[in-house]
């Protein structure tokens, strides 16, 4: 689609299909997406075993979703940088490294939330209030 044009604007259903196609492509081609998805599934299994409370499930779901979102954004940014330049440019490296760092920071934050949620579920820390 041409920016600012209504010509060939995809329908909502078709746009949803493109999103699914993008997700499937990322899963097929990107190792880190697979790692994040496996970690998310393992966290859900652990949550089922721990019989997490509703608020804990909400925290876990938000963290899993945000980490996968961040990894997808990082993957997209890397593709854009690769499209913009094929040469090893210091700014291209900088952009990719900073995008990767954002996923790293969010992953560490999600891990801390997970530790707190599961420590609470197993009675290792006090109540939320």
Short mmCIF file of N, CA and C in Angstrom, two decimals:
data_model
loop_
_atom_site.label_atom_id
_atom_site.label_comp_id
_atom_site.label_asym_id
_atom_site.label_seq_id
_atom_site.Cartn_x
_atom_site.Cartn_y
_atom_site.Cartn_z
N UNK A 1 0.83 -1.18 0.00
CA UNK A 1 0.00 0.00 0.00
C UNK A 1 0.87 1.24 0.00
N UNK A 2 0.46 2.23 -0.73
CA UNK A 2 1.16 3.50 -0.79
C UNK A 2 0.74 4.34 0.42
N UNK A 3 1.70 4.89 1.19
CA UNK A 3 1.33 5.70 2.35
C UNK A 3 0.40 6.85 1.96
N UNK A 4 -0.67 7.03 2.74
CA UNK A 4 -1.62 8.10 2.48
C UNK A 4 -2.66 7.76 1.43
N UNK A 5 -2.60 6.56 0.89
CA UNK A 5 -3.53 6.15 -0.16
C UNK A 5 -4.49 5.10 0.37
N UNK A 6 -5.71 5.14 -0.11
CA UNK A 6 -6.69 4.12 0.23
C UNK A 6 -6.69 2.97 -0.79
N UNK A 7 -5.93 3.14 -1.85
CA UNK A 7 -5.87 2.12 -2.89
C UNK A 7 -5.26 0.84 -2.34
N UNK A 8 -5.92 -0.25 -2.61
CA UNK A 8 -5.44 -1.57 -2.20
C UNK A 8 -5.22 -1.69 -0.69
N UNK A 9 -6.00 -0.95 0.08
CA UNK A 9 -5.89 -1.06 1.53
C UNK A 9 -6.44 -2.42 1.95
N UNK A 10 -5.64 -3.22 2.67
CA UNK A 10 -6.11 -4.56 3.03
C UNK A 10 -7.26 -4.51 4.04
N UNK A 11 -8.14 -5.49 3.93
CA UNK A 11 -9.25 -5.59 4.89
C UNK A 11 -8.69 -5.94 6.26
N UNK A 12 -9.54 -5.81 7.26
CA UNK A 12 -9.13 -6.17 8.62
C UNK A 12 -8.70 -7.62 8.67
N UNK A 13 -9.47 -8.50 8.04
CA UNK A 13 -9.15 -9.93 8.04
C UNK A 13 -7.82 -10.18 7.35
N UNK A 14 -7.60 -9.52 6.22
CA UNK A 14 -6.33 -9.70 5.50
C UNK A 14 -5.16 -9.16 6.33
N UNK A 15 -5.36 -8.03 7.02
CA UNK A 15 -4.31 -7.48 7.88
C UNK A 15 -3.96 -8.46 9.00
N UNK A 16 -5.00 -9.09 9.56
CA UNK A 16 -4.79 -10.10 10.60
C UNK A 16 -3.98 -11.26 10.03
N UNK A 17 -4.29 -11.65 8.80
CA UNK A 17 -3.54 -12.72 8.13
C UNK A 17 -2.08 -12.35 7.95
N UNK A 18 -1.81 -11.09 7.60
CA UNK A 18 -0.42 -10.65 7.46
C UNK A 18 0.31 -10.73 8.80
N UNK A 19 -0.39 -10.39 9.87
CA UNK A 19 0.22 -10.46 11.21
C UNK A 19 0.57 -11.90 11.56
N UNK A 20 -0.34 -12.81 11.26
CA UNK A 20 -0.06 -14.23 11.53
C UNK A 20 1.11 -14.71 10.67
N UNK A 21 1.12 -14.28 9.42
CA UNK A 21 2.23 -14.64 8.52
C UNK A 21 3.56 -14.13 9.07
N UNK A 22 3.57 -12.90 9.59
CA UNK A 22 4.78 -12.35 10.18
C UNK A 22 5.23 -13.14 11.40
N UNK A 23 4.26 -13.52 12.23
CA UNK A 23 4.61 -14.31 13.43
C UNK A 23 5.18 -15.66 13.04
N UNK A 24 4.53 -16.33 12.10
CA UNK A 24 5.01 -17.65 11.64
C UNK A 24 6.40 -17.53 11.03
N UNK A 25 6.62 -16.49 10.23
CA UNK A 25 7.95 -16.27 9.64
C UNK A 25 9.00 -16.08 10.72
N UNK A 26 8.68 -15.29 11.73
CA UNK A 26 9.62 -15.07 12.83
C UNK A 26 9.93 -16.37 13.56
N UNK A 27 8.91 -17.16 13.82
CA UNK A 27 9.12 -18.44 14.52
C UNK A 27 9.98 -19.38 13.67
N UNK A 28 9.75 -19.39 12.37
CA UNK A 28 10.51 -20.28 11.48
C UNK A 28 11.96 -19.85 11.32
N UNK A 29 12.21 -18.53 11.38
CA UNK A 29 13.54 -18.03 11.00
C UNK A 29 14.38 -17.51 12.15
N UNK A 30 13.78 -17.26 13.30
CA UNK A 30 14.52 -16.61 14.39
C UNK A 30 14.64 -17.52 15.61
N UNK A 31 15.86 -17.87 15.96
CA UNK A 31 16.11 -18.74 17.11
C UNK A 31 15.58 -18.15 18.41
N UNK A 32 15.80 -16.85 18.62
CA UNK A 32 15.41 -16.24 19.89
C UNK A 32 13.90 -16.25 20.12
N UNK A 33 13.12 -16.14 19.07
CA UNK A 33 11.66 -16.23 19.21
C UNK A 33 11.30 -17.62 19.73
N UNK A 34 11.93 -18.64 19.16
CA UNK A 34 11.67 -20.01 19.61
C UNK A 34 12.03 -20.16 21.09
N UNK A 35 13.16 -19.61 21.48
CA UNK A 35 13.58 -19.69 22.89
C UNK A 35 12.56 -19.00 23.79
N UNK A 36 12.10 -17.83 23.39
CA UNK A 36 11.12 -17.09 24.20
C UNK A 36 9.79 -17.84 24.29
N UNK A 37 9.37 -18.45 23.20
CA UNK A 37 8.12 -19.21 23.22
C UNK A 37 8.24 -20.44 24.12
N UNK A 38 9.36 -21.15 24.04
CA UNK A 38 9.57 -22.31 24.92
C UNK A 38 9.59 -21.87 26.37
N UNK A 39 10.29 -20.78 26.66
CA UNK A 39 10.32 -20.26 28.04
C UNK A 39 8.91 -19.89 28.50
N UNK A 40 8.11 -19.30 27.61
CA UNK A 40 6.74 -18.95 27.96
C UNK A 40 5.90 -20.17 28.26
N UNK A 41 6.02 -21.20 27.42
CA UNK A 41 5.27 -22.45 27.64
C UNK A 41 5.69 -23.10 28.96
N UNK A 42 6.99 -23.15 29.22
CA UNK A 42 7.48 -23.74 30.47
C UNK A 42 6.98 -22.96 31.69
N UNK A 43 6.90 -21.64 31.55
CA UNK A 43 6.38 -20.81 32.63
C UNK A 43 4.90 -21.09 32.87
N UNK A 44 4.14 -21.27 31.80
CA UNK A 44 2.72 -21.60 31.95
C UNK A 44 2.56 -22.96 32.62
N UNK A 45 3.37 -23.93 32.21
CA UNK A 45 3.31 -25.26 32.84
C UNK A 45 3.64 -25.14 34.33
N UNK A 46 4.69 -24.40 34.65
CA UNK A 46 5.05 -24.20 36.06
C UNK A 46 3.93 -23.50 36.81
N UNK A 47 3.27 -22.56 36.16
CA UNK A 47 2.13 -21.87 36.78
C UNK A 47 0.97 -22.80 37.06
N UNK A 48 0.73 -23.73 36.15
CA UNK A 48 -0.33 -24.73 36.37
C UNK A 48 0.02 -25.63 37.55
N UNK A 49 1.28 -26.05 37.62
CA UNK A 49 1.73 -26.89 38.73
C UNK A 49 1.61 -26.14 40.05
N UNK A 50 2.00 -24.87 40.04
CA UNK A 50 1.97 -24.05 41.26
C UNK A 50 0.56 -23.56 41.60
N UNK A 51 -0.38 -23.77 40.69
CA UNK A 51 -1.76 -23.32 40.87
C UNK A 51 -1.80 -21.82 41.21
N UNK A 52 -1.24 -21.04 40.30
CA UNK A 52 -1.14 -19.60 40.52
C UNK A 52 -2.52 -18.96 40.69
N UNK A 53 -2.52 -17.87 41.43
CA UNK A 53 -3.73 -17.07 41.59
C UNK A 53 -3.93 -16.20 40.35
N UNK A 54 -5.13 -15.64 40.24
CA UNK A 54 -5.49 -14.85 39.05
C UNK A 54 -4.51 -13.69 38.81
N UNK A 55 -4.17 -12.94 39.83
CA UNK A 55 -3.27 -11.79 39.65
C UNK A 55 -1.88 -12.26 39.22
N UNK A 56 -1.46 -13.40 39.72
CA UNK A 56 -0.17 -13.95 39.31
C UNK A 56 -0.20 -14.35 37.84
N UNK A 57 -1.32 -14.96 37.41
CA UNK A 57 -1.46 -15.32 35.99
C UNK A 57 -1.42 -14.06 35.12
N UNK A 58 -2.04 -13.00 35.59
CA UNK A 58 -2.04 -11.75 34.82
C UNK A 58 -0.61 -11.23 34.66
N UNK A 59 0.15 -11.25 35.74
CA UNK A 59 1.54 -10.79 35.67
C UNK A 59 2.37 -11.66 34.72
N UNK A 60 2.19 -12.97 34.82
CA UNK A 60 2.92 -13.89 33.95
C UNK A 60 2.54 -13.66 32.49
N UNK A 61 1.24 -13.54 32.21
CA UNK A 61 0.78 -13.33 30.84
C UNK A 61 1.33 -12.03 30.26
N UNK A 62 1.30 -10.97 31.05
CA UNK A 62 1.84 -9.68 30.59
C UNK A 62 3.33 -9.81 30.29
N UNK A 63 4.06 -10.45 31.17
CA UNK A 63 5.51 -10.59 30.96
C UNK A 63 5.82 -11.42 29.71
N UNK A 64 5.12 -12.55 29.56
CA UNK A 64 5.36 -13.38 28.38
C UNK A 64 5.04 -12.59 27.11
N UNK A 65 3.90 -11.94 27.10
CA UNK A 65 3.49 -11.16 25.92
C UNK A 65 4.47 -10.05 25.60
N UNK A 66 4.93 -9.34 26.63
CA UNK A 66 5.85 -8.23 26.39
C UNK A 66 7.20 -8.70 25.87
N UNK A 67 7.71 -9.81 26.41
CA UNK A 67 9.01 -10.32 25.95
C UNK A 67 8.91 -10.78 24.50
N UNK A 68 7.84 -11.49 24.15
CA UNK A 68 7.67 -11.92 22.75
C UNK A 68 7.49 -10.70 21.85
N UNK A 69 6.69 -9.73 22.30
CA UNK A 69 6.53 -8.47 21.55
C UNK A 69 7.88 -7.81 21.31
N UNK A 70 8.68 -7.69 22.35
CA UNK A 70 9.98 -7.03 22.22
C UNK A 70 10.89 -7.79 21.24
N UNK A 71 10.86 -9.11 21.31
CA UNK A 71 11.69 -9.91 20.40
C UNK A 71 11.22 -9.74 18.96
N UNK A 72 9.91 -9.68 18.75
CA UNK A 72 9.39 -9.43 17.40
C UNK A 72 9.81 -8.05 16.89
N UNK A 73 9.72 -7.04 17.76
CA UNK A 73 10.15 -5.69 17.36
C UNK A 73 11.64 -5.66 17.05
N UNK A 74 12.43 -6.33 17.87
CA UNK A 74 13.87 -6.41 17.63
C UNK A 74 14.16 -7.06 16.28
N UNK A 75 13.46 -8.14 16.00
CA UNK A 75 13.65 -8.85 14.73
C UNK A 75 13.28 -7.93 13.56
N UNK A 76 12.18 -7.21 13.69
CA UNK A 76 11.76 -6.29 12.63
C UNK A 76 12.79 -5.17 12.45
N UNK A 77 13.30 -4.62 13.55
CA UNK A 77 14.29 -3.54 13.45
C UNK A 77 15.57 -4.04 12.79
N UNK A 78 15.99 -5.26 13.11
CA UNK A 78 17.18 -5.82 12.48
C UNK A 78 16.96 -5.98 10.97
N UNK A 79 15.76 -6.42 10.58
CA UNK A 79 15.46 -6.56 9.15
C UNK A 79 15.49 -5.21 8.44
N UNK A 80 14.96 -4.19 9.11
CA UNK A 80 14.96 -2.84 8.52
C UNK A 80 16.39 -2.33 8.34
N UNK A 81 17.22 -2.55 9.35
CA UNK A 81 18.62 -2.12 9.26
C UNK A 81 19.32 -2.88 8.13
N UNK A 82 19.07 -4.18 8.04
CA UNK A 82 19.69 -4.97 6.96
C UNK A 82 19.21 -4.50 5.59
N UNK A 83 17.95 -4.09 5.50
CA UNK A 83 17.42 -3.58 4.24
C UNK A 83 18.08 -2.24 3.88
N UNK A 84 18.33 -1.43 4.90
CA UNK A 84 18.88 -0.09 4.66
C UNK A 84 20.35 -0.13 4.24
N UNK A 85 21.08 -1.09 4.77
CA UNK A 85 22.50 -1.16 4.41
C UNK A 85 23.01 -2.58 4.55
N UNK A 86 23.80 -2.99 3.59
CA UNK A 86 24.44 -4.31 3.63
C UNK A 86 25.87 -4.21 4.16
N UNK A 87 26.37 -2.98 4.28
CA UNK A 87 27.74 -2.80 4.76
C UNK A 87 27.77 -2.81 6.29
N UNK A 88 28.92 -3.10 6.84
CA UNK A 88 29.10 -3.09 8.29
C UNK A 88 29.33 -1.64 8.72
N UNK A 89 28.25 -0.97 9.02
CA UNK A 89 28.30 0.44 9.40
C UNK A 89 28.16 0.55 10.92
N UNK A 90 28.94 1.44 11.56
CA UNK A 90 28.85 1.58 13.01
C UNK A 90 27.44 1.94 13.51
N UNK A 91 26.70 2.74 12.74
CA UNK A 91 25.34 3.09 13.16
C UNK A 91 24.37 1.91 13.03
N UNK A 92 24.60 1.06 12.02
CA UNK A 92 23.78 -0.14 11.87
C UNK A 92 24.02 -1.07 13.06
N UNK A 93 25.27 -1.25 13.43
CA UNK A 93 25.61 -2.08 14.59
C UNK A 93 25.01 -1.49 15.86
N UNK A 94 25.11 -0.20 16.00
CA UNK A 94 24.56 0.49 17.17
C UNK A 94 23.05 0.27 17.29
N UNK A 95 22.34 0.43 16.18
CA UNK A 95 20.89 0.25 16.18
C UNK A 95 20.52 -1.18 16.56
N UNK A 96 21.22 -2.15 15.98
CA UNK A 96 20.93 -3.55 16.28
C UNK A 96 21.25 -3.89 17.73
N UNK A 97 22.38 -3.40 18.22
CA UNK A 97 22.78 -3.69 19.60
C UNK A 97 21.80 -3.08 20.61
N UNK A 98 21.36 -1.87 20.34
CA UNK A 98 20.42 -1.21 21.26
C UNK A 98 19.07 -1.92 21.23
N UNK A 99 18.62 -2.33 20.05
CA UNK A 99 17.36 -3.08 19.96
C UNK A 99 17.46 -4.39 20.72
N UNK A 100 18.59 -5.08 20.59
CA UNK A 100 18.79 -6.33 21.32
C UNK A 100 18.86 -6.07 22.83
N UNK A 101 19.46 -4.96 23.22
CA UNK A 101 19.55 -4.62 24.64
C UNK A 101 18.17 -4.39 25.24
N UNK A 102 17.25 -3.85 24.45
CA UNK A 102 15.90 -3.62 24.97
C UNK A 102 15.22 -4.94 25.31
N UNK A 103 15.44 -5.96 24.49
CA UNK A 103 14.88 -7.29 24.78
C UNK A 103 15.55 -7.87 26.02
N UNK A 104 16.84 -7.68 26.13
CA UNK A 104 17.59 -8.19 27.29
C UNK A 104 17.06 -7.57 28.59
N UNK A 105 16.90 -6.26 28.61
CA UNK A 105 16.40 -5.57 29.80
C UNK A 105 15.00 -6.06 30.16
N UNK A 106 14.13 -6.18 29.17
CA UNK A 106 12.78 -6.65 29.43
C UNK A 106 12.79 -8.10 29.90
N UNK A 107 13.64 -8.93 29.33
CA UNK A 107 13.73 -10.33 29.74
C UNK A 107 14.19 -10.46 31.20
N UNK A 108 15.15 -9.66 31.58
CA UNK A 108 15.62 -9.67 32.98
C UNK A 108 14.49 -9.22 33.91
N UNK A 109 13.78 -8.18 33.52
CA UNK A 109 12.65 -7.69 34.31
C UNK A 109 11.57 -8.76 34.44
N UNK A 110 11.25 -9.43 33.33
CA UNK A 110 10.25 -10.50 33.36
C UNK A 110 10.71 -11.66 34.25
N UNK A 111 12.00 -11.96 34.20
CA UNK A 111 12.52 -13.04 35.06
C UNK A 111 12.38 -12.67 36.53
N UNK A 112 12.64 -11.42 36.86
CA UNK A 112 12.48 -10.98 38.25
C UNK A 112 11.02 -11.09 38.69
N UNK A 113 10.12 -10.67 37.82
CA UNK A 113 8.68 -10.80 38.12
C UNK A 113 8.33 -12.27 38.31
N UNK A 114 8.83 -13.13 37.42
CA UNK A 114 8.57 -14.57 37.54
C UNK A 114 9.09 -15.14 38.84
N UNK A 115 10.29 -14.75 39.22
CA UNK A 115 10.86 -15.22 40.50
C UNK A 115 9.97 -14.80 41.66
N UNK A 116 9.53 -13.56 41.66
CA UNK A 116 8.66 -13.08 42.73
C UNK A 116 7.32 -13.81 42.75
N UNK A 117 6.72 -14.00 41.58
CA UNK A 117 5.43 -14.69 41.49
C UNK A 117 5.55 -16.12 42.01
N UNK A 118 6.56 -16.85 41.57
CA UNK A 118 6.70 -18.24 41.98
C UNK A 118 7.19 -18.37 43.43
N UNK A 119 8.01 -17.44 43.87
CA UNK A 119 8.41 -17.45 45.29
C UNK A 119 7.19 -17.25 46.17
N UNK A 120 6.31 -16.36 45.78
CA UNK A 120 5.06 -16.15 46.53
C UNK A 120 4.17 -17.40 46.48
N UNK A 121 4.05 -18.00 45.30
CA UNK A 121 3.20 -19.17 45.13
C UNK A 121 3.67 -20.35 45.99
N UNK A 122 4.98 -20.45 46.18
CA UNK A 122 5.52 -21.54 46.98
C UNK A 122 5.77 -21.14 48.44
N UNK A 123 5.26 -19.96 48.81
CA UNK A 123 5.34 -19.52 50.20
C UNK A 123 6.71 -19.06 50.65
N UNK A 124 7.56 -18.71 49.72
CA UNK A 124 8.91 -18.28 50.07
C UNK A 124 9.00 -16.81 50.39
N UNK A 125 7.99 -16.03 49.99
CA UNK A 125 7.90 -14.62 50.32
C UNK A 125 6.49 -14.33 50.82
N UNK A 126 6.34 -13.21 51.50
CA UNK A 126 5.05 -12.84 52.10
C UNK A 126 4.01 -12.45 51.07
N UNK A 127 2.92 -11.91 51.55
CA UNK A 127 1.81 -11.51 50.70
C UNK A 127 2.16 -10.27 49.90
N UNK A 128 1.30 -9.94 48.93
CA UNK A 128 1.52 -8.80 48.04
C UNK A 128 1.29 -7.48 48.74
N UNK A 129 0.62 -7.46 49.88
CA UNK A 129 0.32 -6.18 50.53
C UNK A 129 1.01 -6.02 51.85
#
